[in-house]
Short mmCIF file of C-alpha atoms in Angstrom, two decimals:
data_model
loop_
_atom_site.label_atom_id
_atom_site.label_comp_id
_atom_site.label_asym_id
_atom_site.label_seq_id
_atom_site.Cartn_x
_atom_site.Cartn_y
_atom_site.Cartn_z
CA MET A 1 24.34 -1.39 0.84
CA PRO A 2 23.48 0.63 -2.29
CA PRO A 3 22.91 4.41 -2.09
CA SER A 4 19.12 3.81 -2.05
CA LEU A 5 19.39 2.14 1.35
CA ALA A 6 22.18 4.22 2.90
CA ALA A 7 21.95 4.85 6.62
CA ALA A 8 21.93 8.17 8.38
CA GLY A 9 20.50 9.16 11.74
CA ARG A 10 19.48 12.21 13.71
CA LYS A 11 17.97 12.99 17.10
CA GLY A 12 14.27 13.68 17.33
CA LYS A 13 11.39 13.78 19.74
CA SER A 14 10.72 10.06 20.24
CA PRO A 15 12.68 6.80 20.02
CA ARG A 16 11.28 6.08 16.57
CA MET A 17 11.75 9.63 15.34
CA GLU A 18 15.41 9.51 16.39
CA MET A 19 15.96 7.02 13.57
CA LEU A 20 14.06 8.97 10.96
CA ALA A 21 14.88 11.89 8.70
CA TYR A 22 14.63 12.83 5.06
CA LEU A 23 17.76 11.59 3.29
CA ASP A 24 19.55 12.50 0.09
CA PRO A 25 21.00 9.03 -0.65
CA ARG A 26 23.63 10.45 -2.99
CA THR A 27 25.25 12.83 -0.49
CA GLY A 28 24.06 11.57 2.89
CA ARG A 29 22.57 14.94 3.80
CA THR A 30 19.48 14.80 6.00
CA TRP A 31 16.56 17.07 6.88
CA PRO A 32 14.20 16.70 9.87
CA LEU A 33 10.74 15.23 9.50
CA GLY A 34 7.72 17.27 10.57
CA ALA A 35 8.04 20.22 8.19
CA PRO A 36 6.51 19.03 4.90
CA ARG A 37 8.96 18.72 2.01
CA TRP A 38 9.02 16.70 -1.19
CA CYS A 39 12.64 17.20 -2.27
CA GLY A 40 16.02 18.48 -1.14
CA ASP A 41 16.93 22.16 -1.22
CA ASN A 42 18.11 21.81 -4.82
CA GLN A 43 15.33 19.45 -5.96
CA GLU A 44 17.21 16.29 -5.02
CA PRO A 45 14.96 13.19 -4.86
CA LEU A 46 14.82 12.02 -1.25
CA LEU A 47 14.31 8.83 0.72
CA LEU A 48 13.97 8.33 4.46
CA THR A 49 16.78 7.11 6.67
CA GLU A 50 16.74 3.46 7.68
CA GLN A 51 14.08 2.00 9.95
CA PRO A 52 14.49 -1.08 12.13
CA GLY A 53 11.74 -3.30 10.73
CA ILE A 54 9.37 -5.52 12.73
CA GLY A 55 8.69 -9.12 13.59
CA PRO A 56 5.41 -11.06 13.41
CA ASP A 57 4.33 -9.99 16.90
CA ALA A 58 4.20 -6.34 15.83
CA ILE A 59 1.51 -6.95 13.17
CA ASP A 60 -1.93 -5.63 14.13
CA ARG A 61 -3.98 -8.64 13.10
CA THR A 62 -7.24 -6.82 13.90
CA THR A 63 -6.64 -4.45 10.96
CA ARG A 64 -7.37 -5.68 7.45
CA SER A 65 -5.33 -3.22 5.42
CA LEU A 66 -1.69 -2.29 4.99
CA TRP A 67 -2.02 -0.41 8.27
CA ARG A 68 -1.65 -3.76 10.03
CA TYR A 69 2.08 -2.95 9.58
CA ARG A 70 1.72 0.48 11.19
CA ALA A 71 4.56 -0.35 13.60
CA ALA A 72 6.91 -0.42 10.59
CA LEU A 73 5.73 2.94 9.21
CA PRO A 74 6.77 6.48 10.21
CA PRO A 75 4.91 7.63 13.33
CA LEU A 76 1.47 9.01 12.51
CA ALA A 77 -0.48 11.30 14.80
CA GLY A 78 -4.16 10.42 14.56
CA GLU A 79 -5.98 8.06 12.25
CA PRO A 80 -4.79 7.15 8.75
CA ILE A 81 -6.64 7.78 5.52
CA THR A 82 -7.57 4.24 4.63
CA MET A 83 -10.11 2.42 2.48
CA GLY A 84 -8.87 -1.13 3.08
CA GLU A 85 -5.89 -0.98 0.71
CA GLY A 86 -3.48 -3.90 0.87
CA CYS A 87 -4.17 -7.51 1.88
CA THR A 88 -4.35 -8.43 -1.80
CA PRO A 89 -4.59 -12.06 -3.02
CA LEU A 90 -1.58 -14.21 -3.86
CA VAL A 91 -2.76 -16.58 -6.59
CA PRO A 92 -0.77 -19.49 -8.10
CA ARG A 93 -0.84 -19.82 -11.90
CA ARG A 94 1.10 -21.96 -14.39
CA ILE A 95 3.09 -19.77 -16.75
CA ALA A 96 5.57 -21.18 -19.27
CA GLY A 97 5.50 -24.56 -17.56
CA ALA A 98 6.19 -23.36 -14.01
CA THR A 99 4.13 -22.03 -11.12
CA ALA A 100 4.23 -18.31 -10.39
CA LEU A 101 2.59 -16.64 -7.41
CA LEU A 102 0.59 -13.72 -8.79
CA LYS A 103 0.27 -10.83 -6.34
CA CYS A 104 -3.01 -9.26 -7.44
CA GLU A 105 -2.43 -5.63 -6.53
CA TRP A 106 -5.43 -4.38 -8.48
CA PHE A 107 -7.63 -5.52 -5.58
CA MET A 108 -7.41 -1.98 -4.22
CA PRO A 109 -10.02 0.78 -3.92
CA THR A 110 -8.89 2.61 -7.08
CA GLY A 111 -7.72 -0.49 -8.96
CA SER A 112 -3.93 -0.26 -8.69
CA PHE A 113 -0.96 -0.71 -6.36
CA LYS A 114 -0.60 3.07 -6.08
CA ASP A 115 -3.21 3.06 -3.32
CA ARG A 116 -0.49 1.77 -0.98
CA GLY A 117 1.62 4.86 -1.50
CA ALA A 118 -1.31 7.28 -1.60
CA SER A 119 -2.75 6.07 1.71
CA VAL A 120 0.53 6.36 3.62
CA MET A 121 1.78 9.54 1.96
CA LEU A 122 -1.42 11.53 2.34
CA SER A 123 -2.01 10.28 5.89
CA LEU A 124 1.42 11.52 6.96
CA LEU A 125 1.13 14.80 5.06
CA ARG A 126 -2.31 15.54 6.48
CA ALA A 127 -0.93 14.98 9.98
CA GLU A 128 1.78 17.55 9.15
CA GLY A 129 -0.87 20.12 8.24
CA VAL A 130 -1.05 19.75 4.45
CA THR A 131 -4.62 20.35 3.24
CA ALA A 132 -4.19 20.57 -0.55
CA VAL A 133 -1.95 18.50 -2.84
CA LEU A 134 -0.65 18.54 -6.39
CA GLU A 135 0.06 15.51 -8.59
CA ASP A 136 0.93 15.07 -12.26
CA SER A 137 -0.45 11.82 -13.68
CA SER A 138 -3.14 10.90 -16.16
CA GLY A 139 -3.27 7.31 -14.94
CA ASN A 140 -3.24 5.24 -11.77
CA GLY A 141 -1.19 7.72 -9.74
CA GLY A 142 -3.63 10.55 -10.34
CA ALA A 143 -6.62 8.34 -9.58
CA ALA A 144 -5.10 7.18 -6.29
CA ILE A 145 -4.10 10.67 -5.10
CA ALA A 146 -7.50 12.08 -6.06
CA ALA A 147 -9.40 9.33 -4.23
CA TYR A 148 -7.35 9.36 -1.04
CA ALA A 149 -7.35 13.15 -0.91
CA ALA A 150 -11.13 13.03 -1.13
CA ALA A 151 -11.32 10.37 1.58
CA GLY A 152 -9.08 12.49 3.81
CA GLY A 153 -10.89 15.78 3.30
CA MET A 154 -8.02 17.23 1.27
CA ARG A 155 -8.10 19.18 -1.98
CA ALA A 156 -6.31 17.68 -4.98
CA LYS A 157 -5.12 19.16 -8.25
CA ILE A 158 -4.01 16.74 -10.97
CA MET A 159 -2.04 18.02 -13.95
CA VAL A 160 -2.19 15.92 -17.13
CA PRO A 161 -1.02 16.36 -20.73
CA ALA A 162 -3.63 18.08 -22.87
CA SER A 163 -3.55 15.12 -25.27
CA THR A 164 -4.80 12.76 -22.57
CA SER A 165 -7.99 10.91 -23.41
CA PRO A 166 -10.87 12.35 -21.34
CA ALA A 167 -11.72 8.79 -20.26
CA LYS A 168 -8.41 8.55 -18.41
CA THR A 169 -9.27 11.43 -16.07
CA VAL A 170 -12.87 10.42 -15.27
CA GLN A 171 -11.86 8.55 -12.12
CA SER A 172 -9.91 11.54 -10.76
CA ARG A 173 -12.67 13.98 -11.73
CA ALA A 174 -15.28 11.80 -10.03
CA SER A 175 -13.30 12.08 -6.79
CA GLY A 176 -13.59 15.86 -7.01
CA ALA A 177 -10.05 16.61 -8.10
CA GLU A 178 -9.28 19.69 -10.17
CA ILE A 179 -7.86 18.64 -13.55
CA GLU A 180 -5.50 20.97 -15.40
CA LEU A 181 -4.63 20.14 -19.01
CA VAL A 182 -1.04 21.04 -19.89
CA PRO A 183 -0.06 21.57 -23.55
CA GLY A 184 2.79 19.46 -24.86
CA SER A 185 4.42 16.19 -23.85
CA ARG A 186 4.38 14.18 -20.63
CA GLN A 187 7.71 15.83 -19.75
CA ASP A 188 6.17 19.27 -20.36
CA CYS A 189 3.47 18.29 -17.87
CA ALA A 190 6.04 17.24 -15.27
CA ASP A 191 7.92 20.50 -15.76
CA ALA A 192 4.71 22.47 -15.31
CA ALA A 193 3.99 20.59 -12.09
CA LEU A 194 7.43 21.53 -10.73
CA ARG A 195 6.57 25.20 -11.36
CA GLU A 196 3.11 24.83 -9.80
CA ALA A 197 4.71 23.28 -6.70
CA ALA A 198 5.44 26.86 -5.58
CA ASN A 199 1.69 27.30 -5.06
CA ILE A 200 0.41 23.94 -3.79
CA PHE A 201 2.22 21.10 -2.02
CA TYR A 202 3.66 18.63 -4.54
CA ALA A 203 2.55 15.18 -3.32
CA SER A 204 4.03 13.37 -6.30
CA HIS A 205 4.00 9.58 -6.41
CA ASN A 206 7.33 9.82 -8.22
CA TRP A 207 8.99 12.31 -5.88
CA HIS A 208 7.75 11.96 -2.33
CA PRO A 209 9.62 9.50 -0.06
CA TYR A 210 6.46 8.89 1.98
CA PHE A 211 4.99 7.21 -1.10
CA LEU A 212 7.76 4.59 -0.91
CA GLN A 213 6.82 3.99 2.71
CA GLY A 214 3.47 2.83 1.36
CA THR A 215 4.86 0.65 -1.41
CA LYS A 216 7.27 -1.03 1.03
CA THR A 217 4.25 -2.68 2.68
CA LEU A 218 4.14 -5.00 -0.34
CA ALA A 219 7.28 -6.66 1.04
CA TYR A 220 5.77 -7.01 4.51
CA GLU A 221 2.61 -8.48 3.02
CA LEU A 222 4.46 -11.04 0.89
CA TRP A 223 6.46 -12.02 3.98
CA GLU A 224 3.24 -12.63 5.89
CA ASP A 225 1.56 -14.34 2.90
CA LEU A 226 4.42 -16.84 2.72
CA GLY A 227 4.43 -17.82 6.37
CA PHE A 228 6.94 -15.15 7.42
CA ARG A 229 9.49 -16.13 4.82
CA ALA A 230 10.89 -14.25 1.85
CA PRO A 231 10.20 -15.47 -1.68
CA ASP A 232 13.15 -16.43 -3.87
CA ASN A 233 12.31 -13.89 -6.57
CA VAL A 234 10.01 -10.90 -7.05
CA ILE A 235 9.31 -9.67 -10.59
CA ILE A 236 7.93 -6.13 -10.80
CA PRO A 237 6.77 -3.97 -13.73
CA CYS A 238 8.98 -0.90 -13.49
CA GLY A 239 8.57 2.66 -14.71
CA ALA A 240 9.83 5.16 -12.13
CA GLY A 241 10.65 2.31 -9.76
CA SER A 242 8.43 2.97 -6.72
CA ASN A 243 7.57 -0.72 -6.32
CA VAL A 244 11.16 -1.86 -6.91
CA LEU A 245 12.45 0.57 -4.30
CA GLY A 246 9.57 -0.05 -1.92
CA CYS A 247 10.13 -3.81 -2.02
CA ALA A 248 13.84 -3.35 -1.38
CA ILE A 249 13.19 -1.01 1.55
CA GLY A 250 10.64 -3.40 3.09
CA PHE A 251 12.69 -6.57 2.72
CA SER A 252 15.81 -4.77 3.96
CA GLU A 253 13.92 -3.73 7.09
CA LEU A 254 12.83 -7.32 7.62
CA MET A 255 16.46 -8.42 7.31
CA ARG A 256 17.49 -5.74 9.80
CA ALA A 257 14.87 -7.00 12.25
CA GLY A 258 16.05 -10.60 11.86
CA SER A 259 12.65 -11.57 10.44
CA ILE A 260 14.18 -13.02 7.25
CA ASP A 261 17.68 -14.33 6.63
CA ARG A 262 18.11 -13.26 2.99
CA LEU A 263 16.75 -10.79 0.48
CA PRO A 264 14.72 -12.04 -2.48
CA ARG A 265 16.13 -11.34 -5.91
CA ILE A 266 14.26 -8.38 -7.37
CA PHE A 267 13.75 -8.17 -11.15
CA ALA A 268 12.49 -5.11 -13.03
CA ALA A 269 10.37 -5.71 -16.13
CA GLN A 270 10.33 -2.94 -18.73
CA PRO A 271 9.11 -2.60 -22.33
CA ALA A 272 12.01 -2.61 -24.78
CA ASN A 273 10.48 0.53 -26.32
CA CYS A 274 11.10 2.47 -23.10
CA ALA A 275 13.58 0.75 -20.78
CA PRO A 276 16.04 3.25 -19.29
CA ILE A 277 16.50 1.28 -16.05
CA ALA A 278 16.90 -2.07 -17.78
CA ARG A 279 19.28 -0.64 -20.36
CA ALA A 280 21.43 0.97 -17.69
CA PHE A 281 21.53 -2.25 -15.64
CA LEU A 282 22.47 -4.29 -18.70
CA ASP A 283 25.13 -1.74 -19.76
CA LEU A 284 23.35 -0.99 -23.03
CA ASP A 285 23.47 2.38 -24.76
CA PRO A 286 20.45 4.62 -24.11
CA GLU A 287 17.80 4.79 -26.82
CA PRO A 288 15.02 7.32 -27.41
CA ALA A 289 11.70 6.24 -25.94
CA ARG A 290 9.09 4.90 -28.34
CA ALA A 291 5.39 4.27 -27.86
CA THR A 292 4.53 1.10 -25.95
CA ILE A 293 1.42 -0.78 -24.98
CA ALA A 294 2.85 -0.88 -21.45
CA GLU A 295 2.19 2.84 -21.09
CA GLY A 296 2.14 2.81 -17.28
CA THR A 297 5.88 2.06 -17.27
CA ALA A 298 6.82 4.41 -20.11
CA ILE A 299 8.99 6.69 -17.96
CA ALA A 300 11.86 7.94 -20.10
CA GLN A 301 13.78 9.73 -17.32
CA PRO A 302 13.21 8.00 -13.96
CA LEU A 303 14.27 10.20 -11.04
CA ARG A 304 15.79 7.43 -8.99
CA LEU A 305 17.57 5.44 -11.68
CA PRO A 306 20.82 5.01 -9.67
CA GLU A 307 18.90 3.78 -6.64
CA CYS A 308 16.91 1.31 -8.75
CA ILE A 309 20.11 -0.06 -10.29
CA GLY A 310 21.54 -0.36 -6.78
CA VAL A 311 18.57 -2.48 -5.67
CA LEU A 312 18.85 -4.85 -8.64
CA ARG A 313 22.55 -5.33 -7.97
CA GLN A 314 22.30 -5.62 -4.19
CA THR A 315 19.61 -8.31 -4.40
CA GLN A 316 21.42 -10.10 -7.25
CA GLY A 317 18.31 -9.71 -9.34
CA GLY A 318 18.18 -8.13 -12.75
CA ALA A 319 16.21 -6.43 -15.49
CA VAL A 320 14.25 -7.77 -18.43
CA MET A 321 13.35 -5.90 -21.62
CA LEU A 322 10.23 -7.13 -23.37
CA SER A 323 8.97 -6.85 -26.91
CA GLU A 324 5.51 -5.47 -27.60
CA GLU A 325 4.52 -8.90 -28.91
CA ALA A 326 5.55 -10.60 -25.67
CA ILE A 327 3.58 -8.09 -23.59
CA VAL A 328 0.45 -8.55 -25.73
CA THR A 329 0.73 -12.35 -25.51
CA ALA A 330 1.11 -12.23 -21.74
CA THR A 331 -1.90 -9.92 -21.38
CA LEU A 332 -4.20 -12.24 -23.34
CA ASP A 333 -2.75 -15.44 -21.84
CA LEU A 334 -3.40 -14.16 -18.32
CA ALA A 335 -6.94 -13.13 -19.26
CA ARG A 336 -7.60 -16.68 -20.47
CA THR A 337 -6.78 -17.94 -16.98
CA GLY A 338 -9.19 -15.41 -15.44
CA ILE A 339 -6.57 -12.76 -14.65
CA TYR A 340 -7.64 -9.54 -16.38
CA VAL A 341 -4.89 -6.94 -15.99
CA GLU A 342 -3.36 -3.99 -17.79
CA PRO A 343 -0.66 -4.73 -20.38
CA THR A 344 1.62 -2.60 -18.20
CA CYS A 345 1.66 -5.21 -15.45
CA ALA A 346 1.22 -8.27 -17.69
CA GLN A 347 4.83 -7.65 -18.72
CA ALA A 348 5.88 -9.04 -15.32
CA ALA A 349 4.38 -12.39 -16.37
CA ALA A 350 6.19 -12.13 -19.71
CA ALA A 351 9.41 -11.49 -17.80
CA PHE A 352 8.81 -14.60 -15.69
CA ALA A 353 8.64 -16.70 -18.87
CA LYS A 354 11.80 -15.10 -20.25
CA LEU A 355 13.74 -15.60 -17.00
CA LEU A 356 12.73 -19.26 -16.96
CA GLU A 357 13.81 -19.66 -20.56
CA THR A 358 17.26 -18.22 -19.88
CA GLY A 359 17.69 -20.27 -16.70
CA THR A 360 18.05 -17.15 -14.58
CA ILE A 361 15.31 -18.48 -12.29
CA ARG A 362 14.34 -22.11 -11.80
CA PRO A 363 10.83 -23.61 -11.90
CA GLU A 364 11.10 -24.93 -8.34
CA GLU A 365 11.90 -21.50 -6.90
CA ARG A 366 9.20 -19.48 -5.21
CA THR A 367 8.67 -16.54 -7.57
CA VAL A 368 6.19 -13.70 -7.03
CA VAL A 369 4.90 -11.88 -10.10
CA VAL A 370 3.49 -8.50 -9.10
CA LEU A 371 0.41 -7.49 -11.10
CA THR A 372 -0.20 -3.83 -10.45
CA GLY A 373 -3.39 -2.66 -12.23
CA THR A 374 -6.78 -3.89 -13.37
CA GLY A 375 -7.52 -4.57 -17.01
CA LEU A 376 -10.75 -2.62 -16.63
CA LYS A 377 -8.68 0.57 -16.99
CA ALA A 378 -7.27 -0.67 -20.29
CA THR A 379 -10.41 -2.17 -21.80
CA PRO A 380 -10.27 -0.07 -25.03
CA ARG A 381 -6.66 -1.15 -25.63
CA ILE A 382 -7.37 -4.80 -24.83
CA ALA A 383 -10.45 -4.73 -27.08
CA GLU A 384 -8.21 -3.44 -29.87
CA LEU A 385 -5.82 -6.36 -29.32
CA MET A 386 -8.73 -8.75 -29.65
CA GLY A 387 -10.15 -7.04 -32.73
CA VAL A 388 -13.30 -6.00 -30.89
CA ALA A 389 -14.96 -2.71 -31.84
CA LEU A 390 -16.29 -0.60 -28.98
#
């Protein structure tokens, strides 16, 4: 098992809690759940220790949201913060001469896959007594945290770079979140959020391990979608890696439970202009990040890079770097089949075509292409690609 899925246990107050603790996967050190924390004592990024997974009989079929897999999630006192997230469509489409199964994750309350993580993370934090949260994101992460905080009666503060287009923060502002503009780069904003974490709890979609407990439900949902079987391949747009890690955690739990007999191969799709995970996996020298149309995955310094690499290797998957031209083509090609998504996630479809071309995956294999965000959030950029003035 890679460091990202390392086991460690501790005694707690219930049978399920006995198996759960915060975990530093690089040292094996653990901390008890219950007292809210978002990192180790020296700002180490954390995961949770292993959980046993579930079988089909443990699914709550009366619940139409990701909370149908509540038995696989950390114990929650009280009701979750939920708006029906999850249960997204799985749609077949022909791409590059083969059929891909498109997992349409933008069918969520705020329009992106990040609702999975926001719902689970904020539900668990609220139950631990957290009433106000901090996030740094000008995009889908900020929108999801703002919306679920509002739904849960929590206060949210979202820090964004001062250069951010006002249109990108409208969704968060509409949910009642406080927006703070931070001078400088995206990294300057992240650094400012780390300082502000001394004043308000840092519920970061990049940092908090509870967020990964939400994204792991994608694996459970694909398993159920496919008649309680694993797909052969899952292709995921990857920035910080929360979906890559979440999928690995979920499918590993299903393996542990005996609910599947093999892991799917997991592939990370990244823009060539900003591909630190792909470059590391492919043993290529690092390069400075450049601007990319796939801005949602433009994370130059992902916190959990070693864990992401571990997942790609453990599952015998891989990484794909994509040109800007390939991402643009995939965005418009999908739209012409009725699938209107952000360029950020259209790169997963471009990666499917490239993996077919190289023979890494075969047309007859069952391949899921994860599409993470609606094109409605990128309409100005897509209009520009089409030569349409707004």
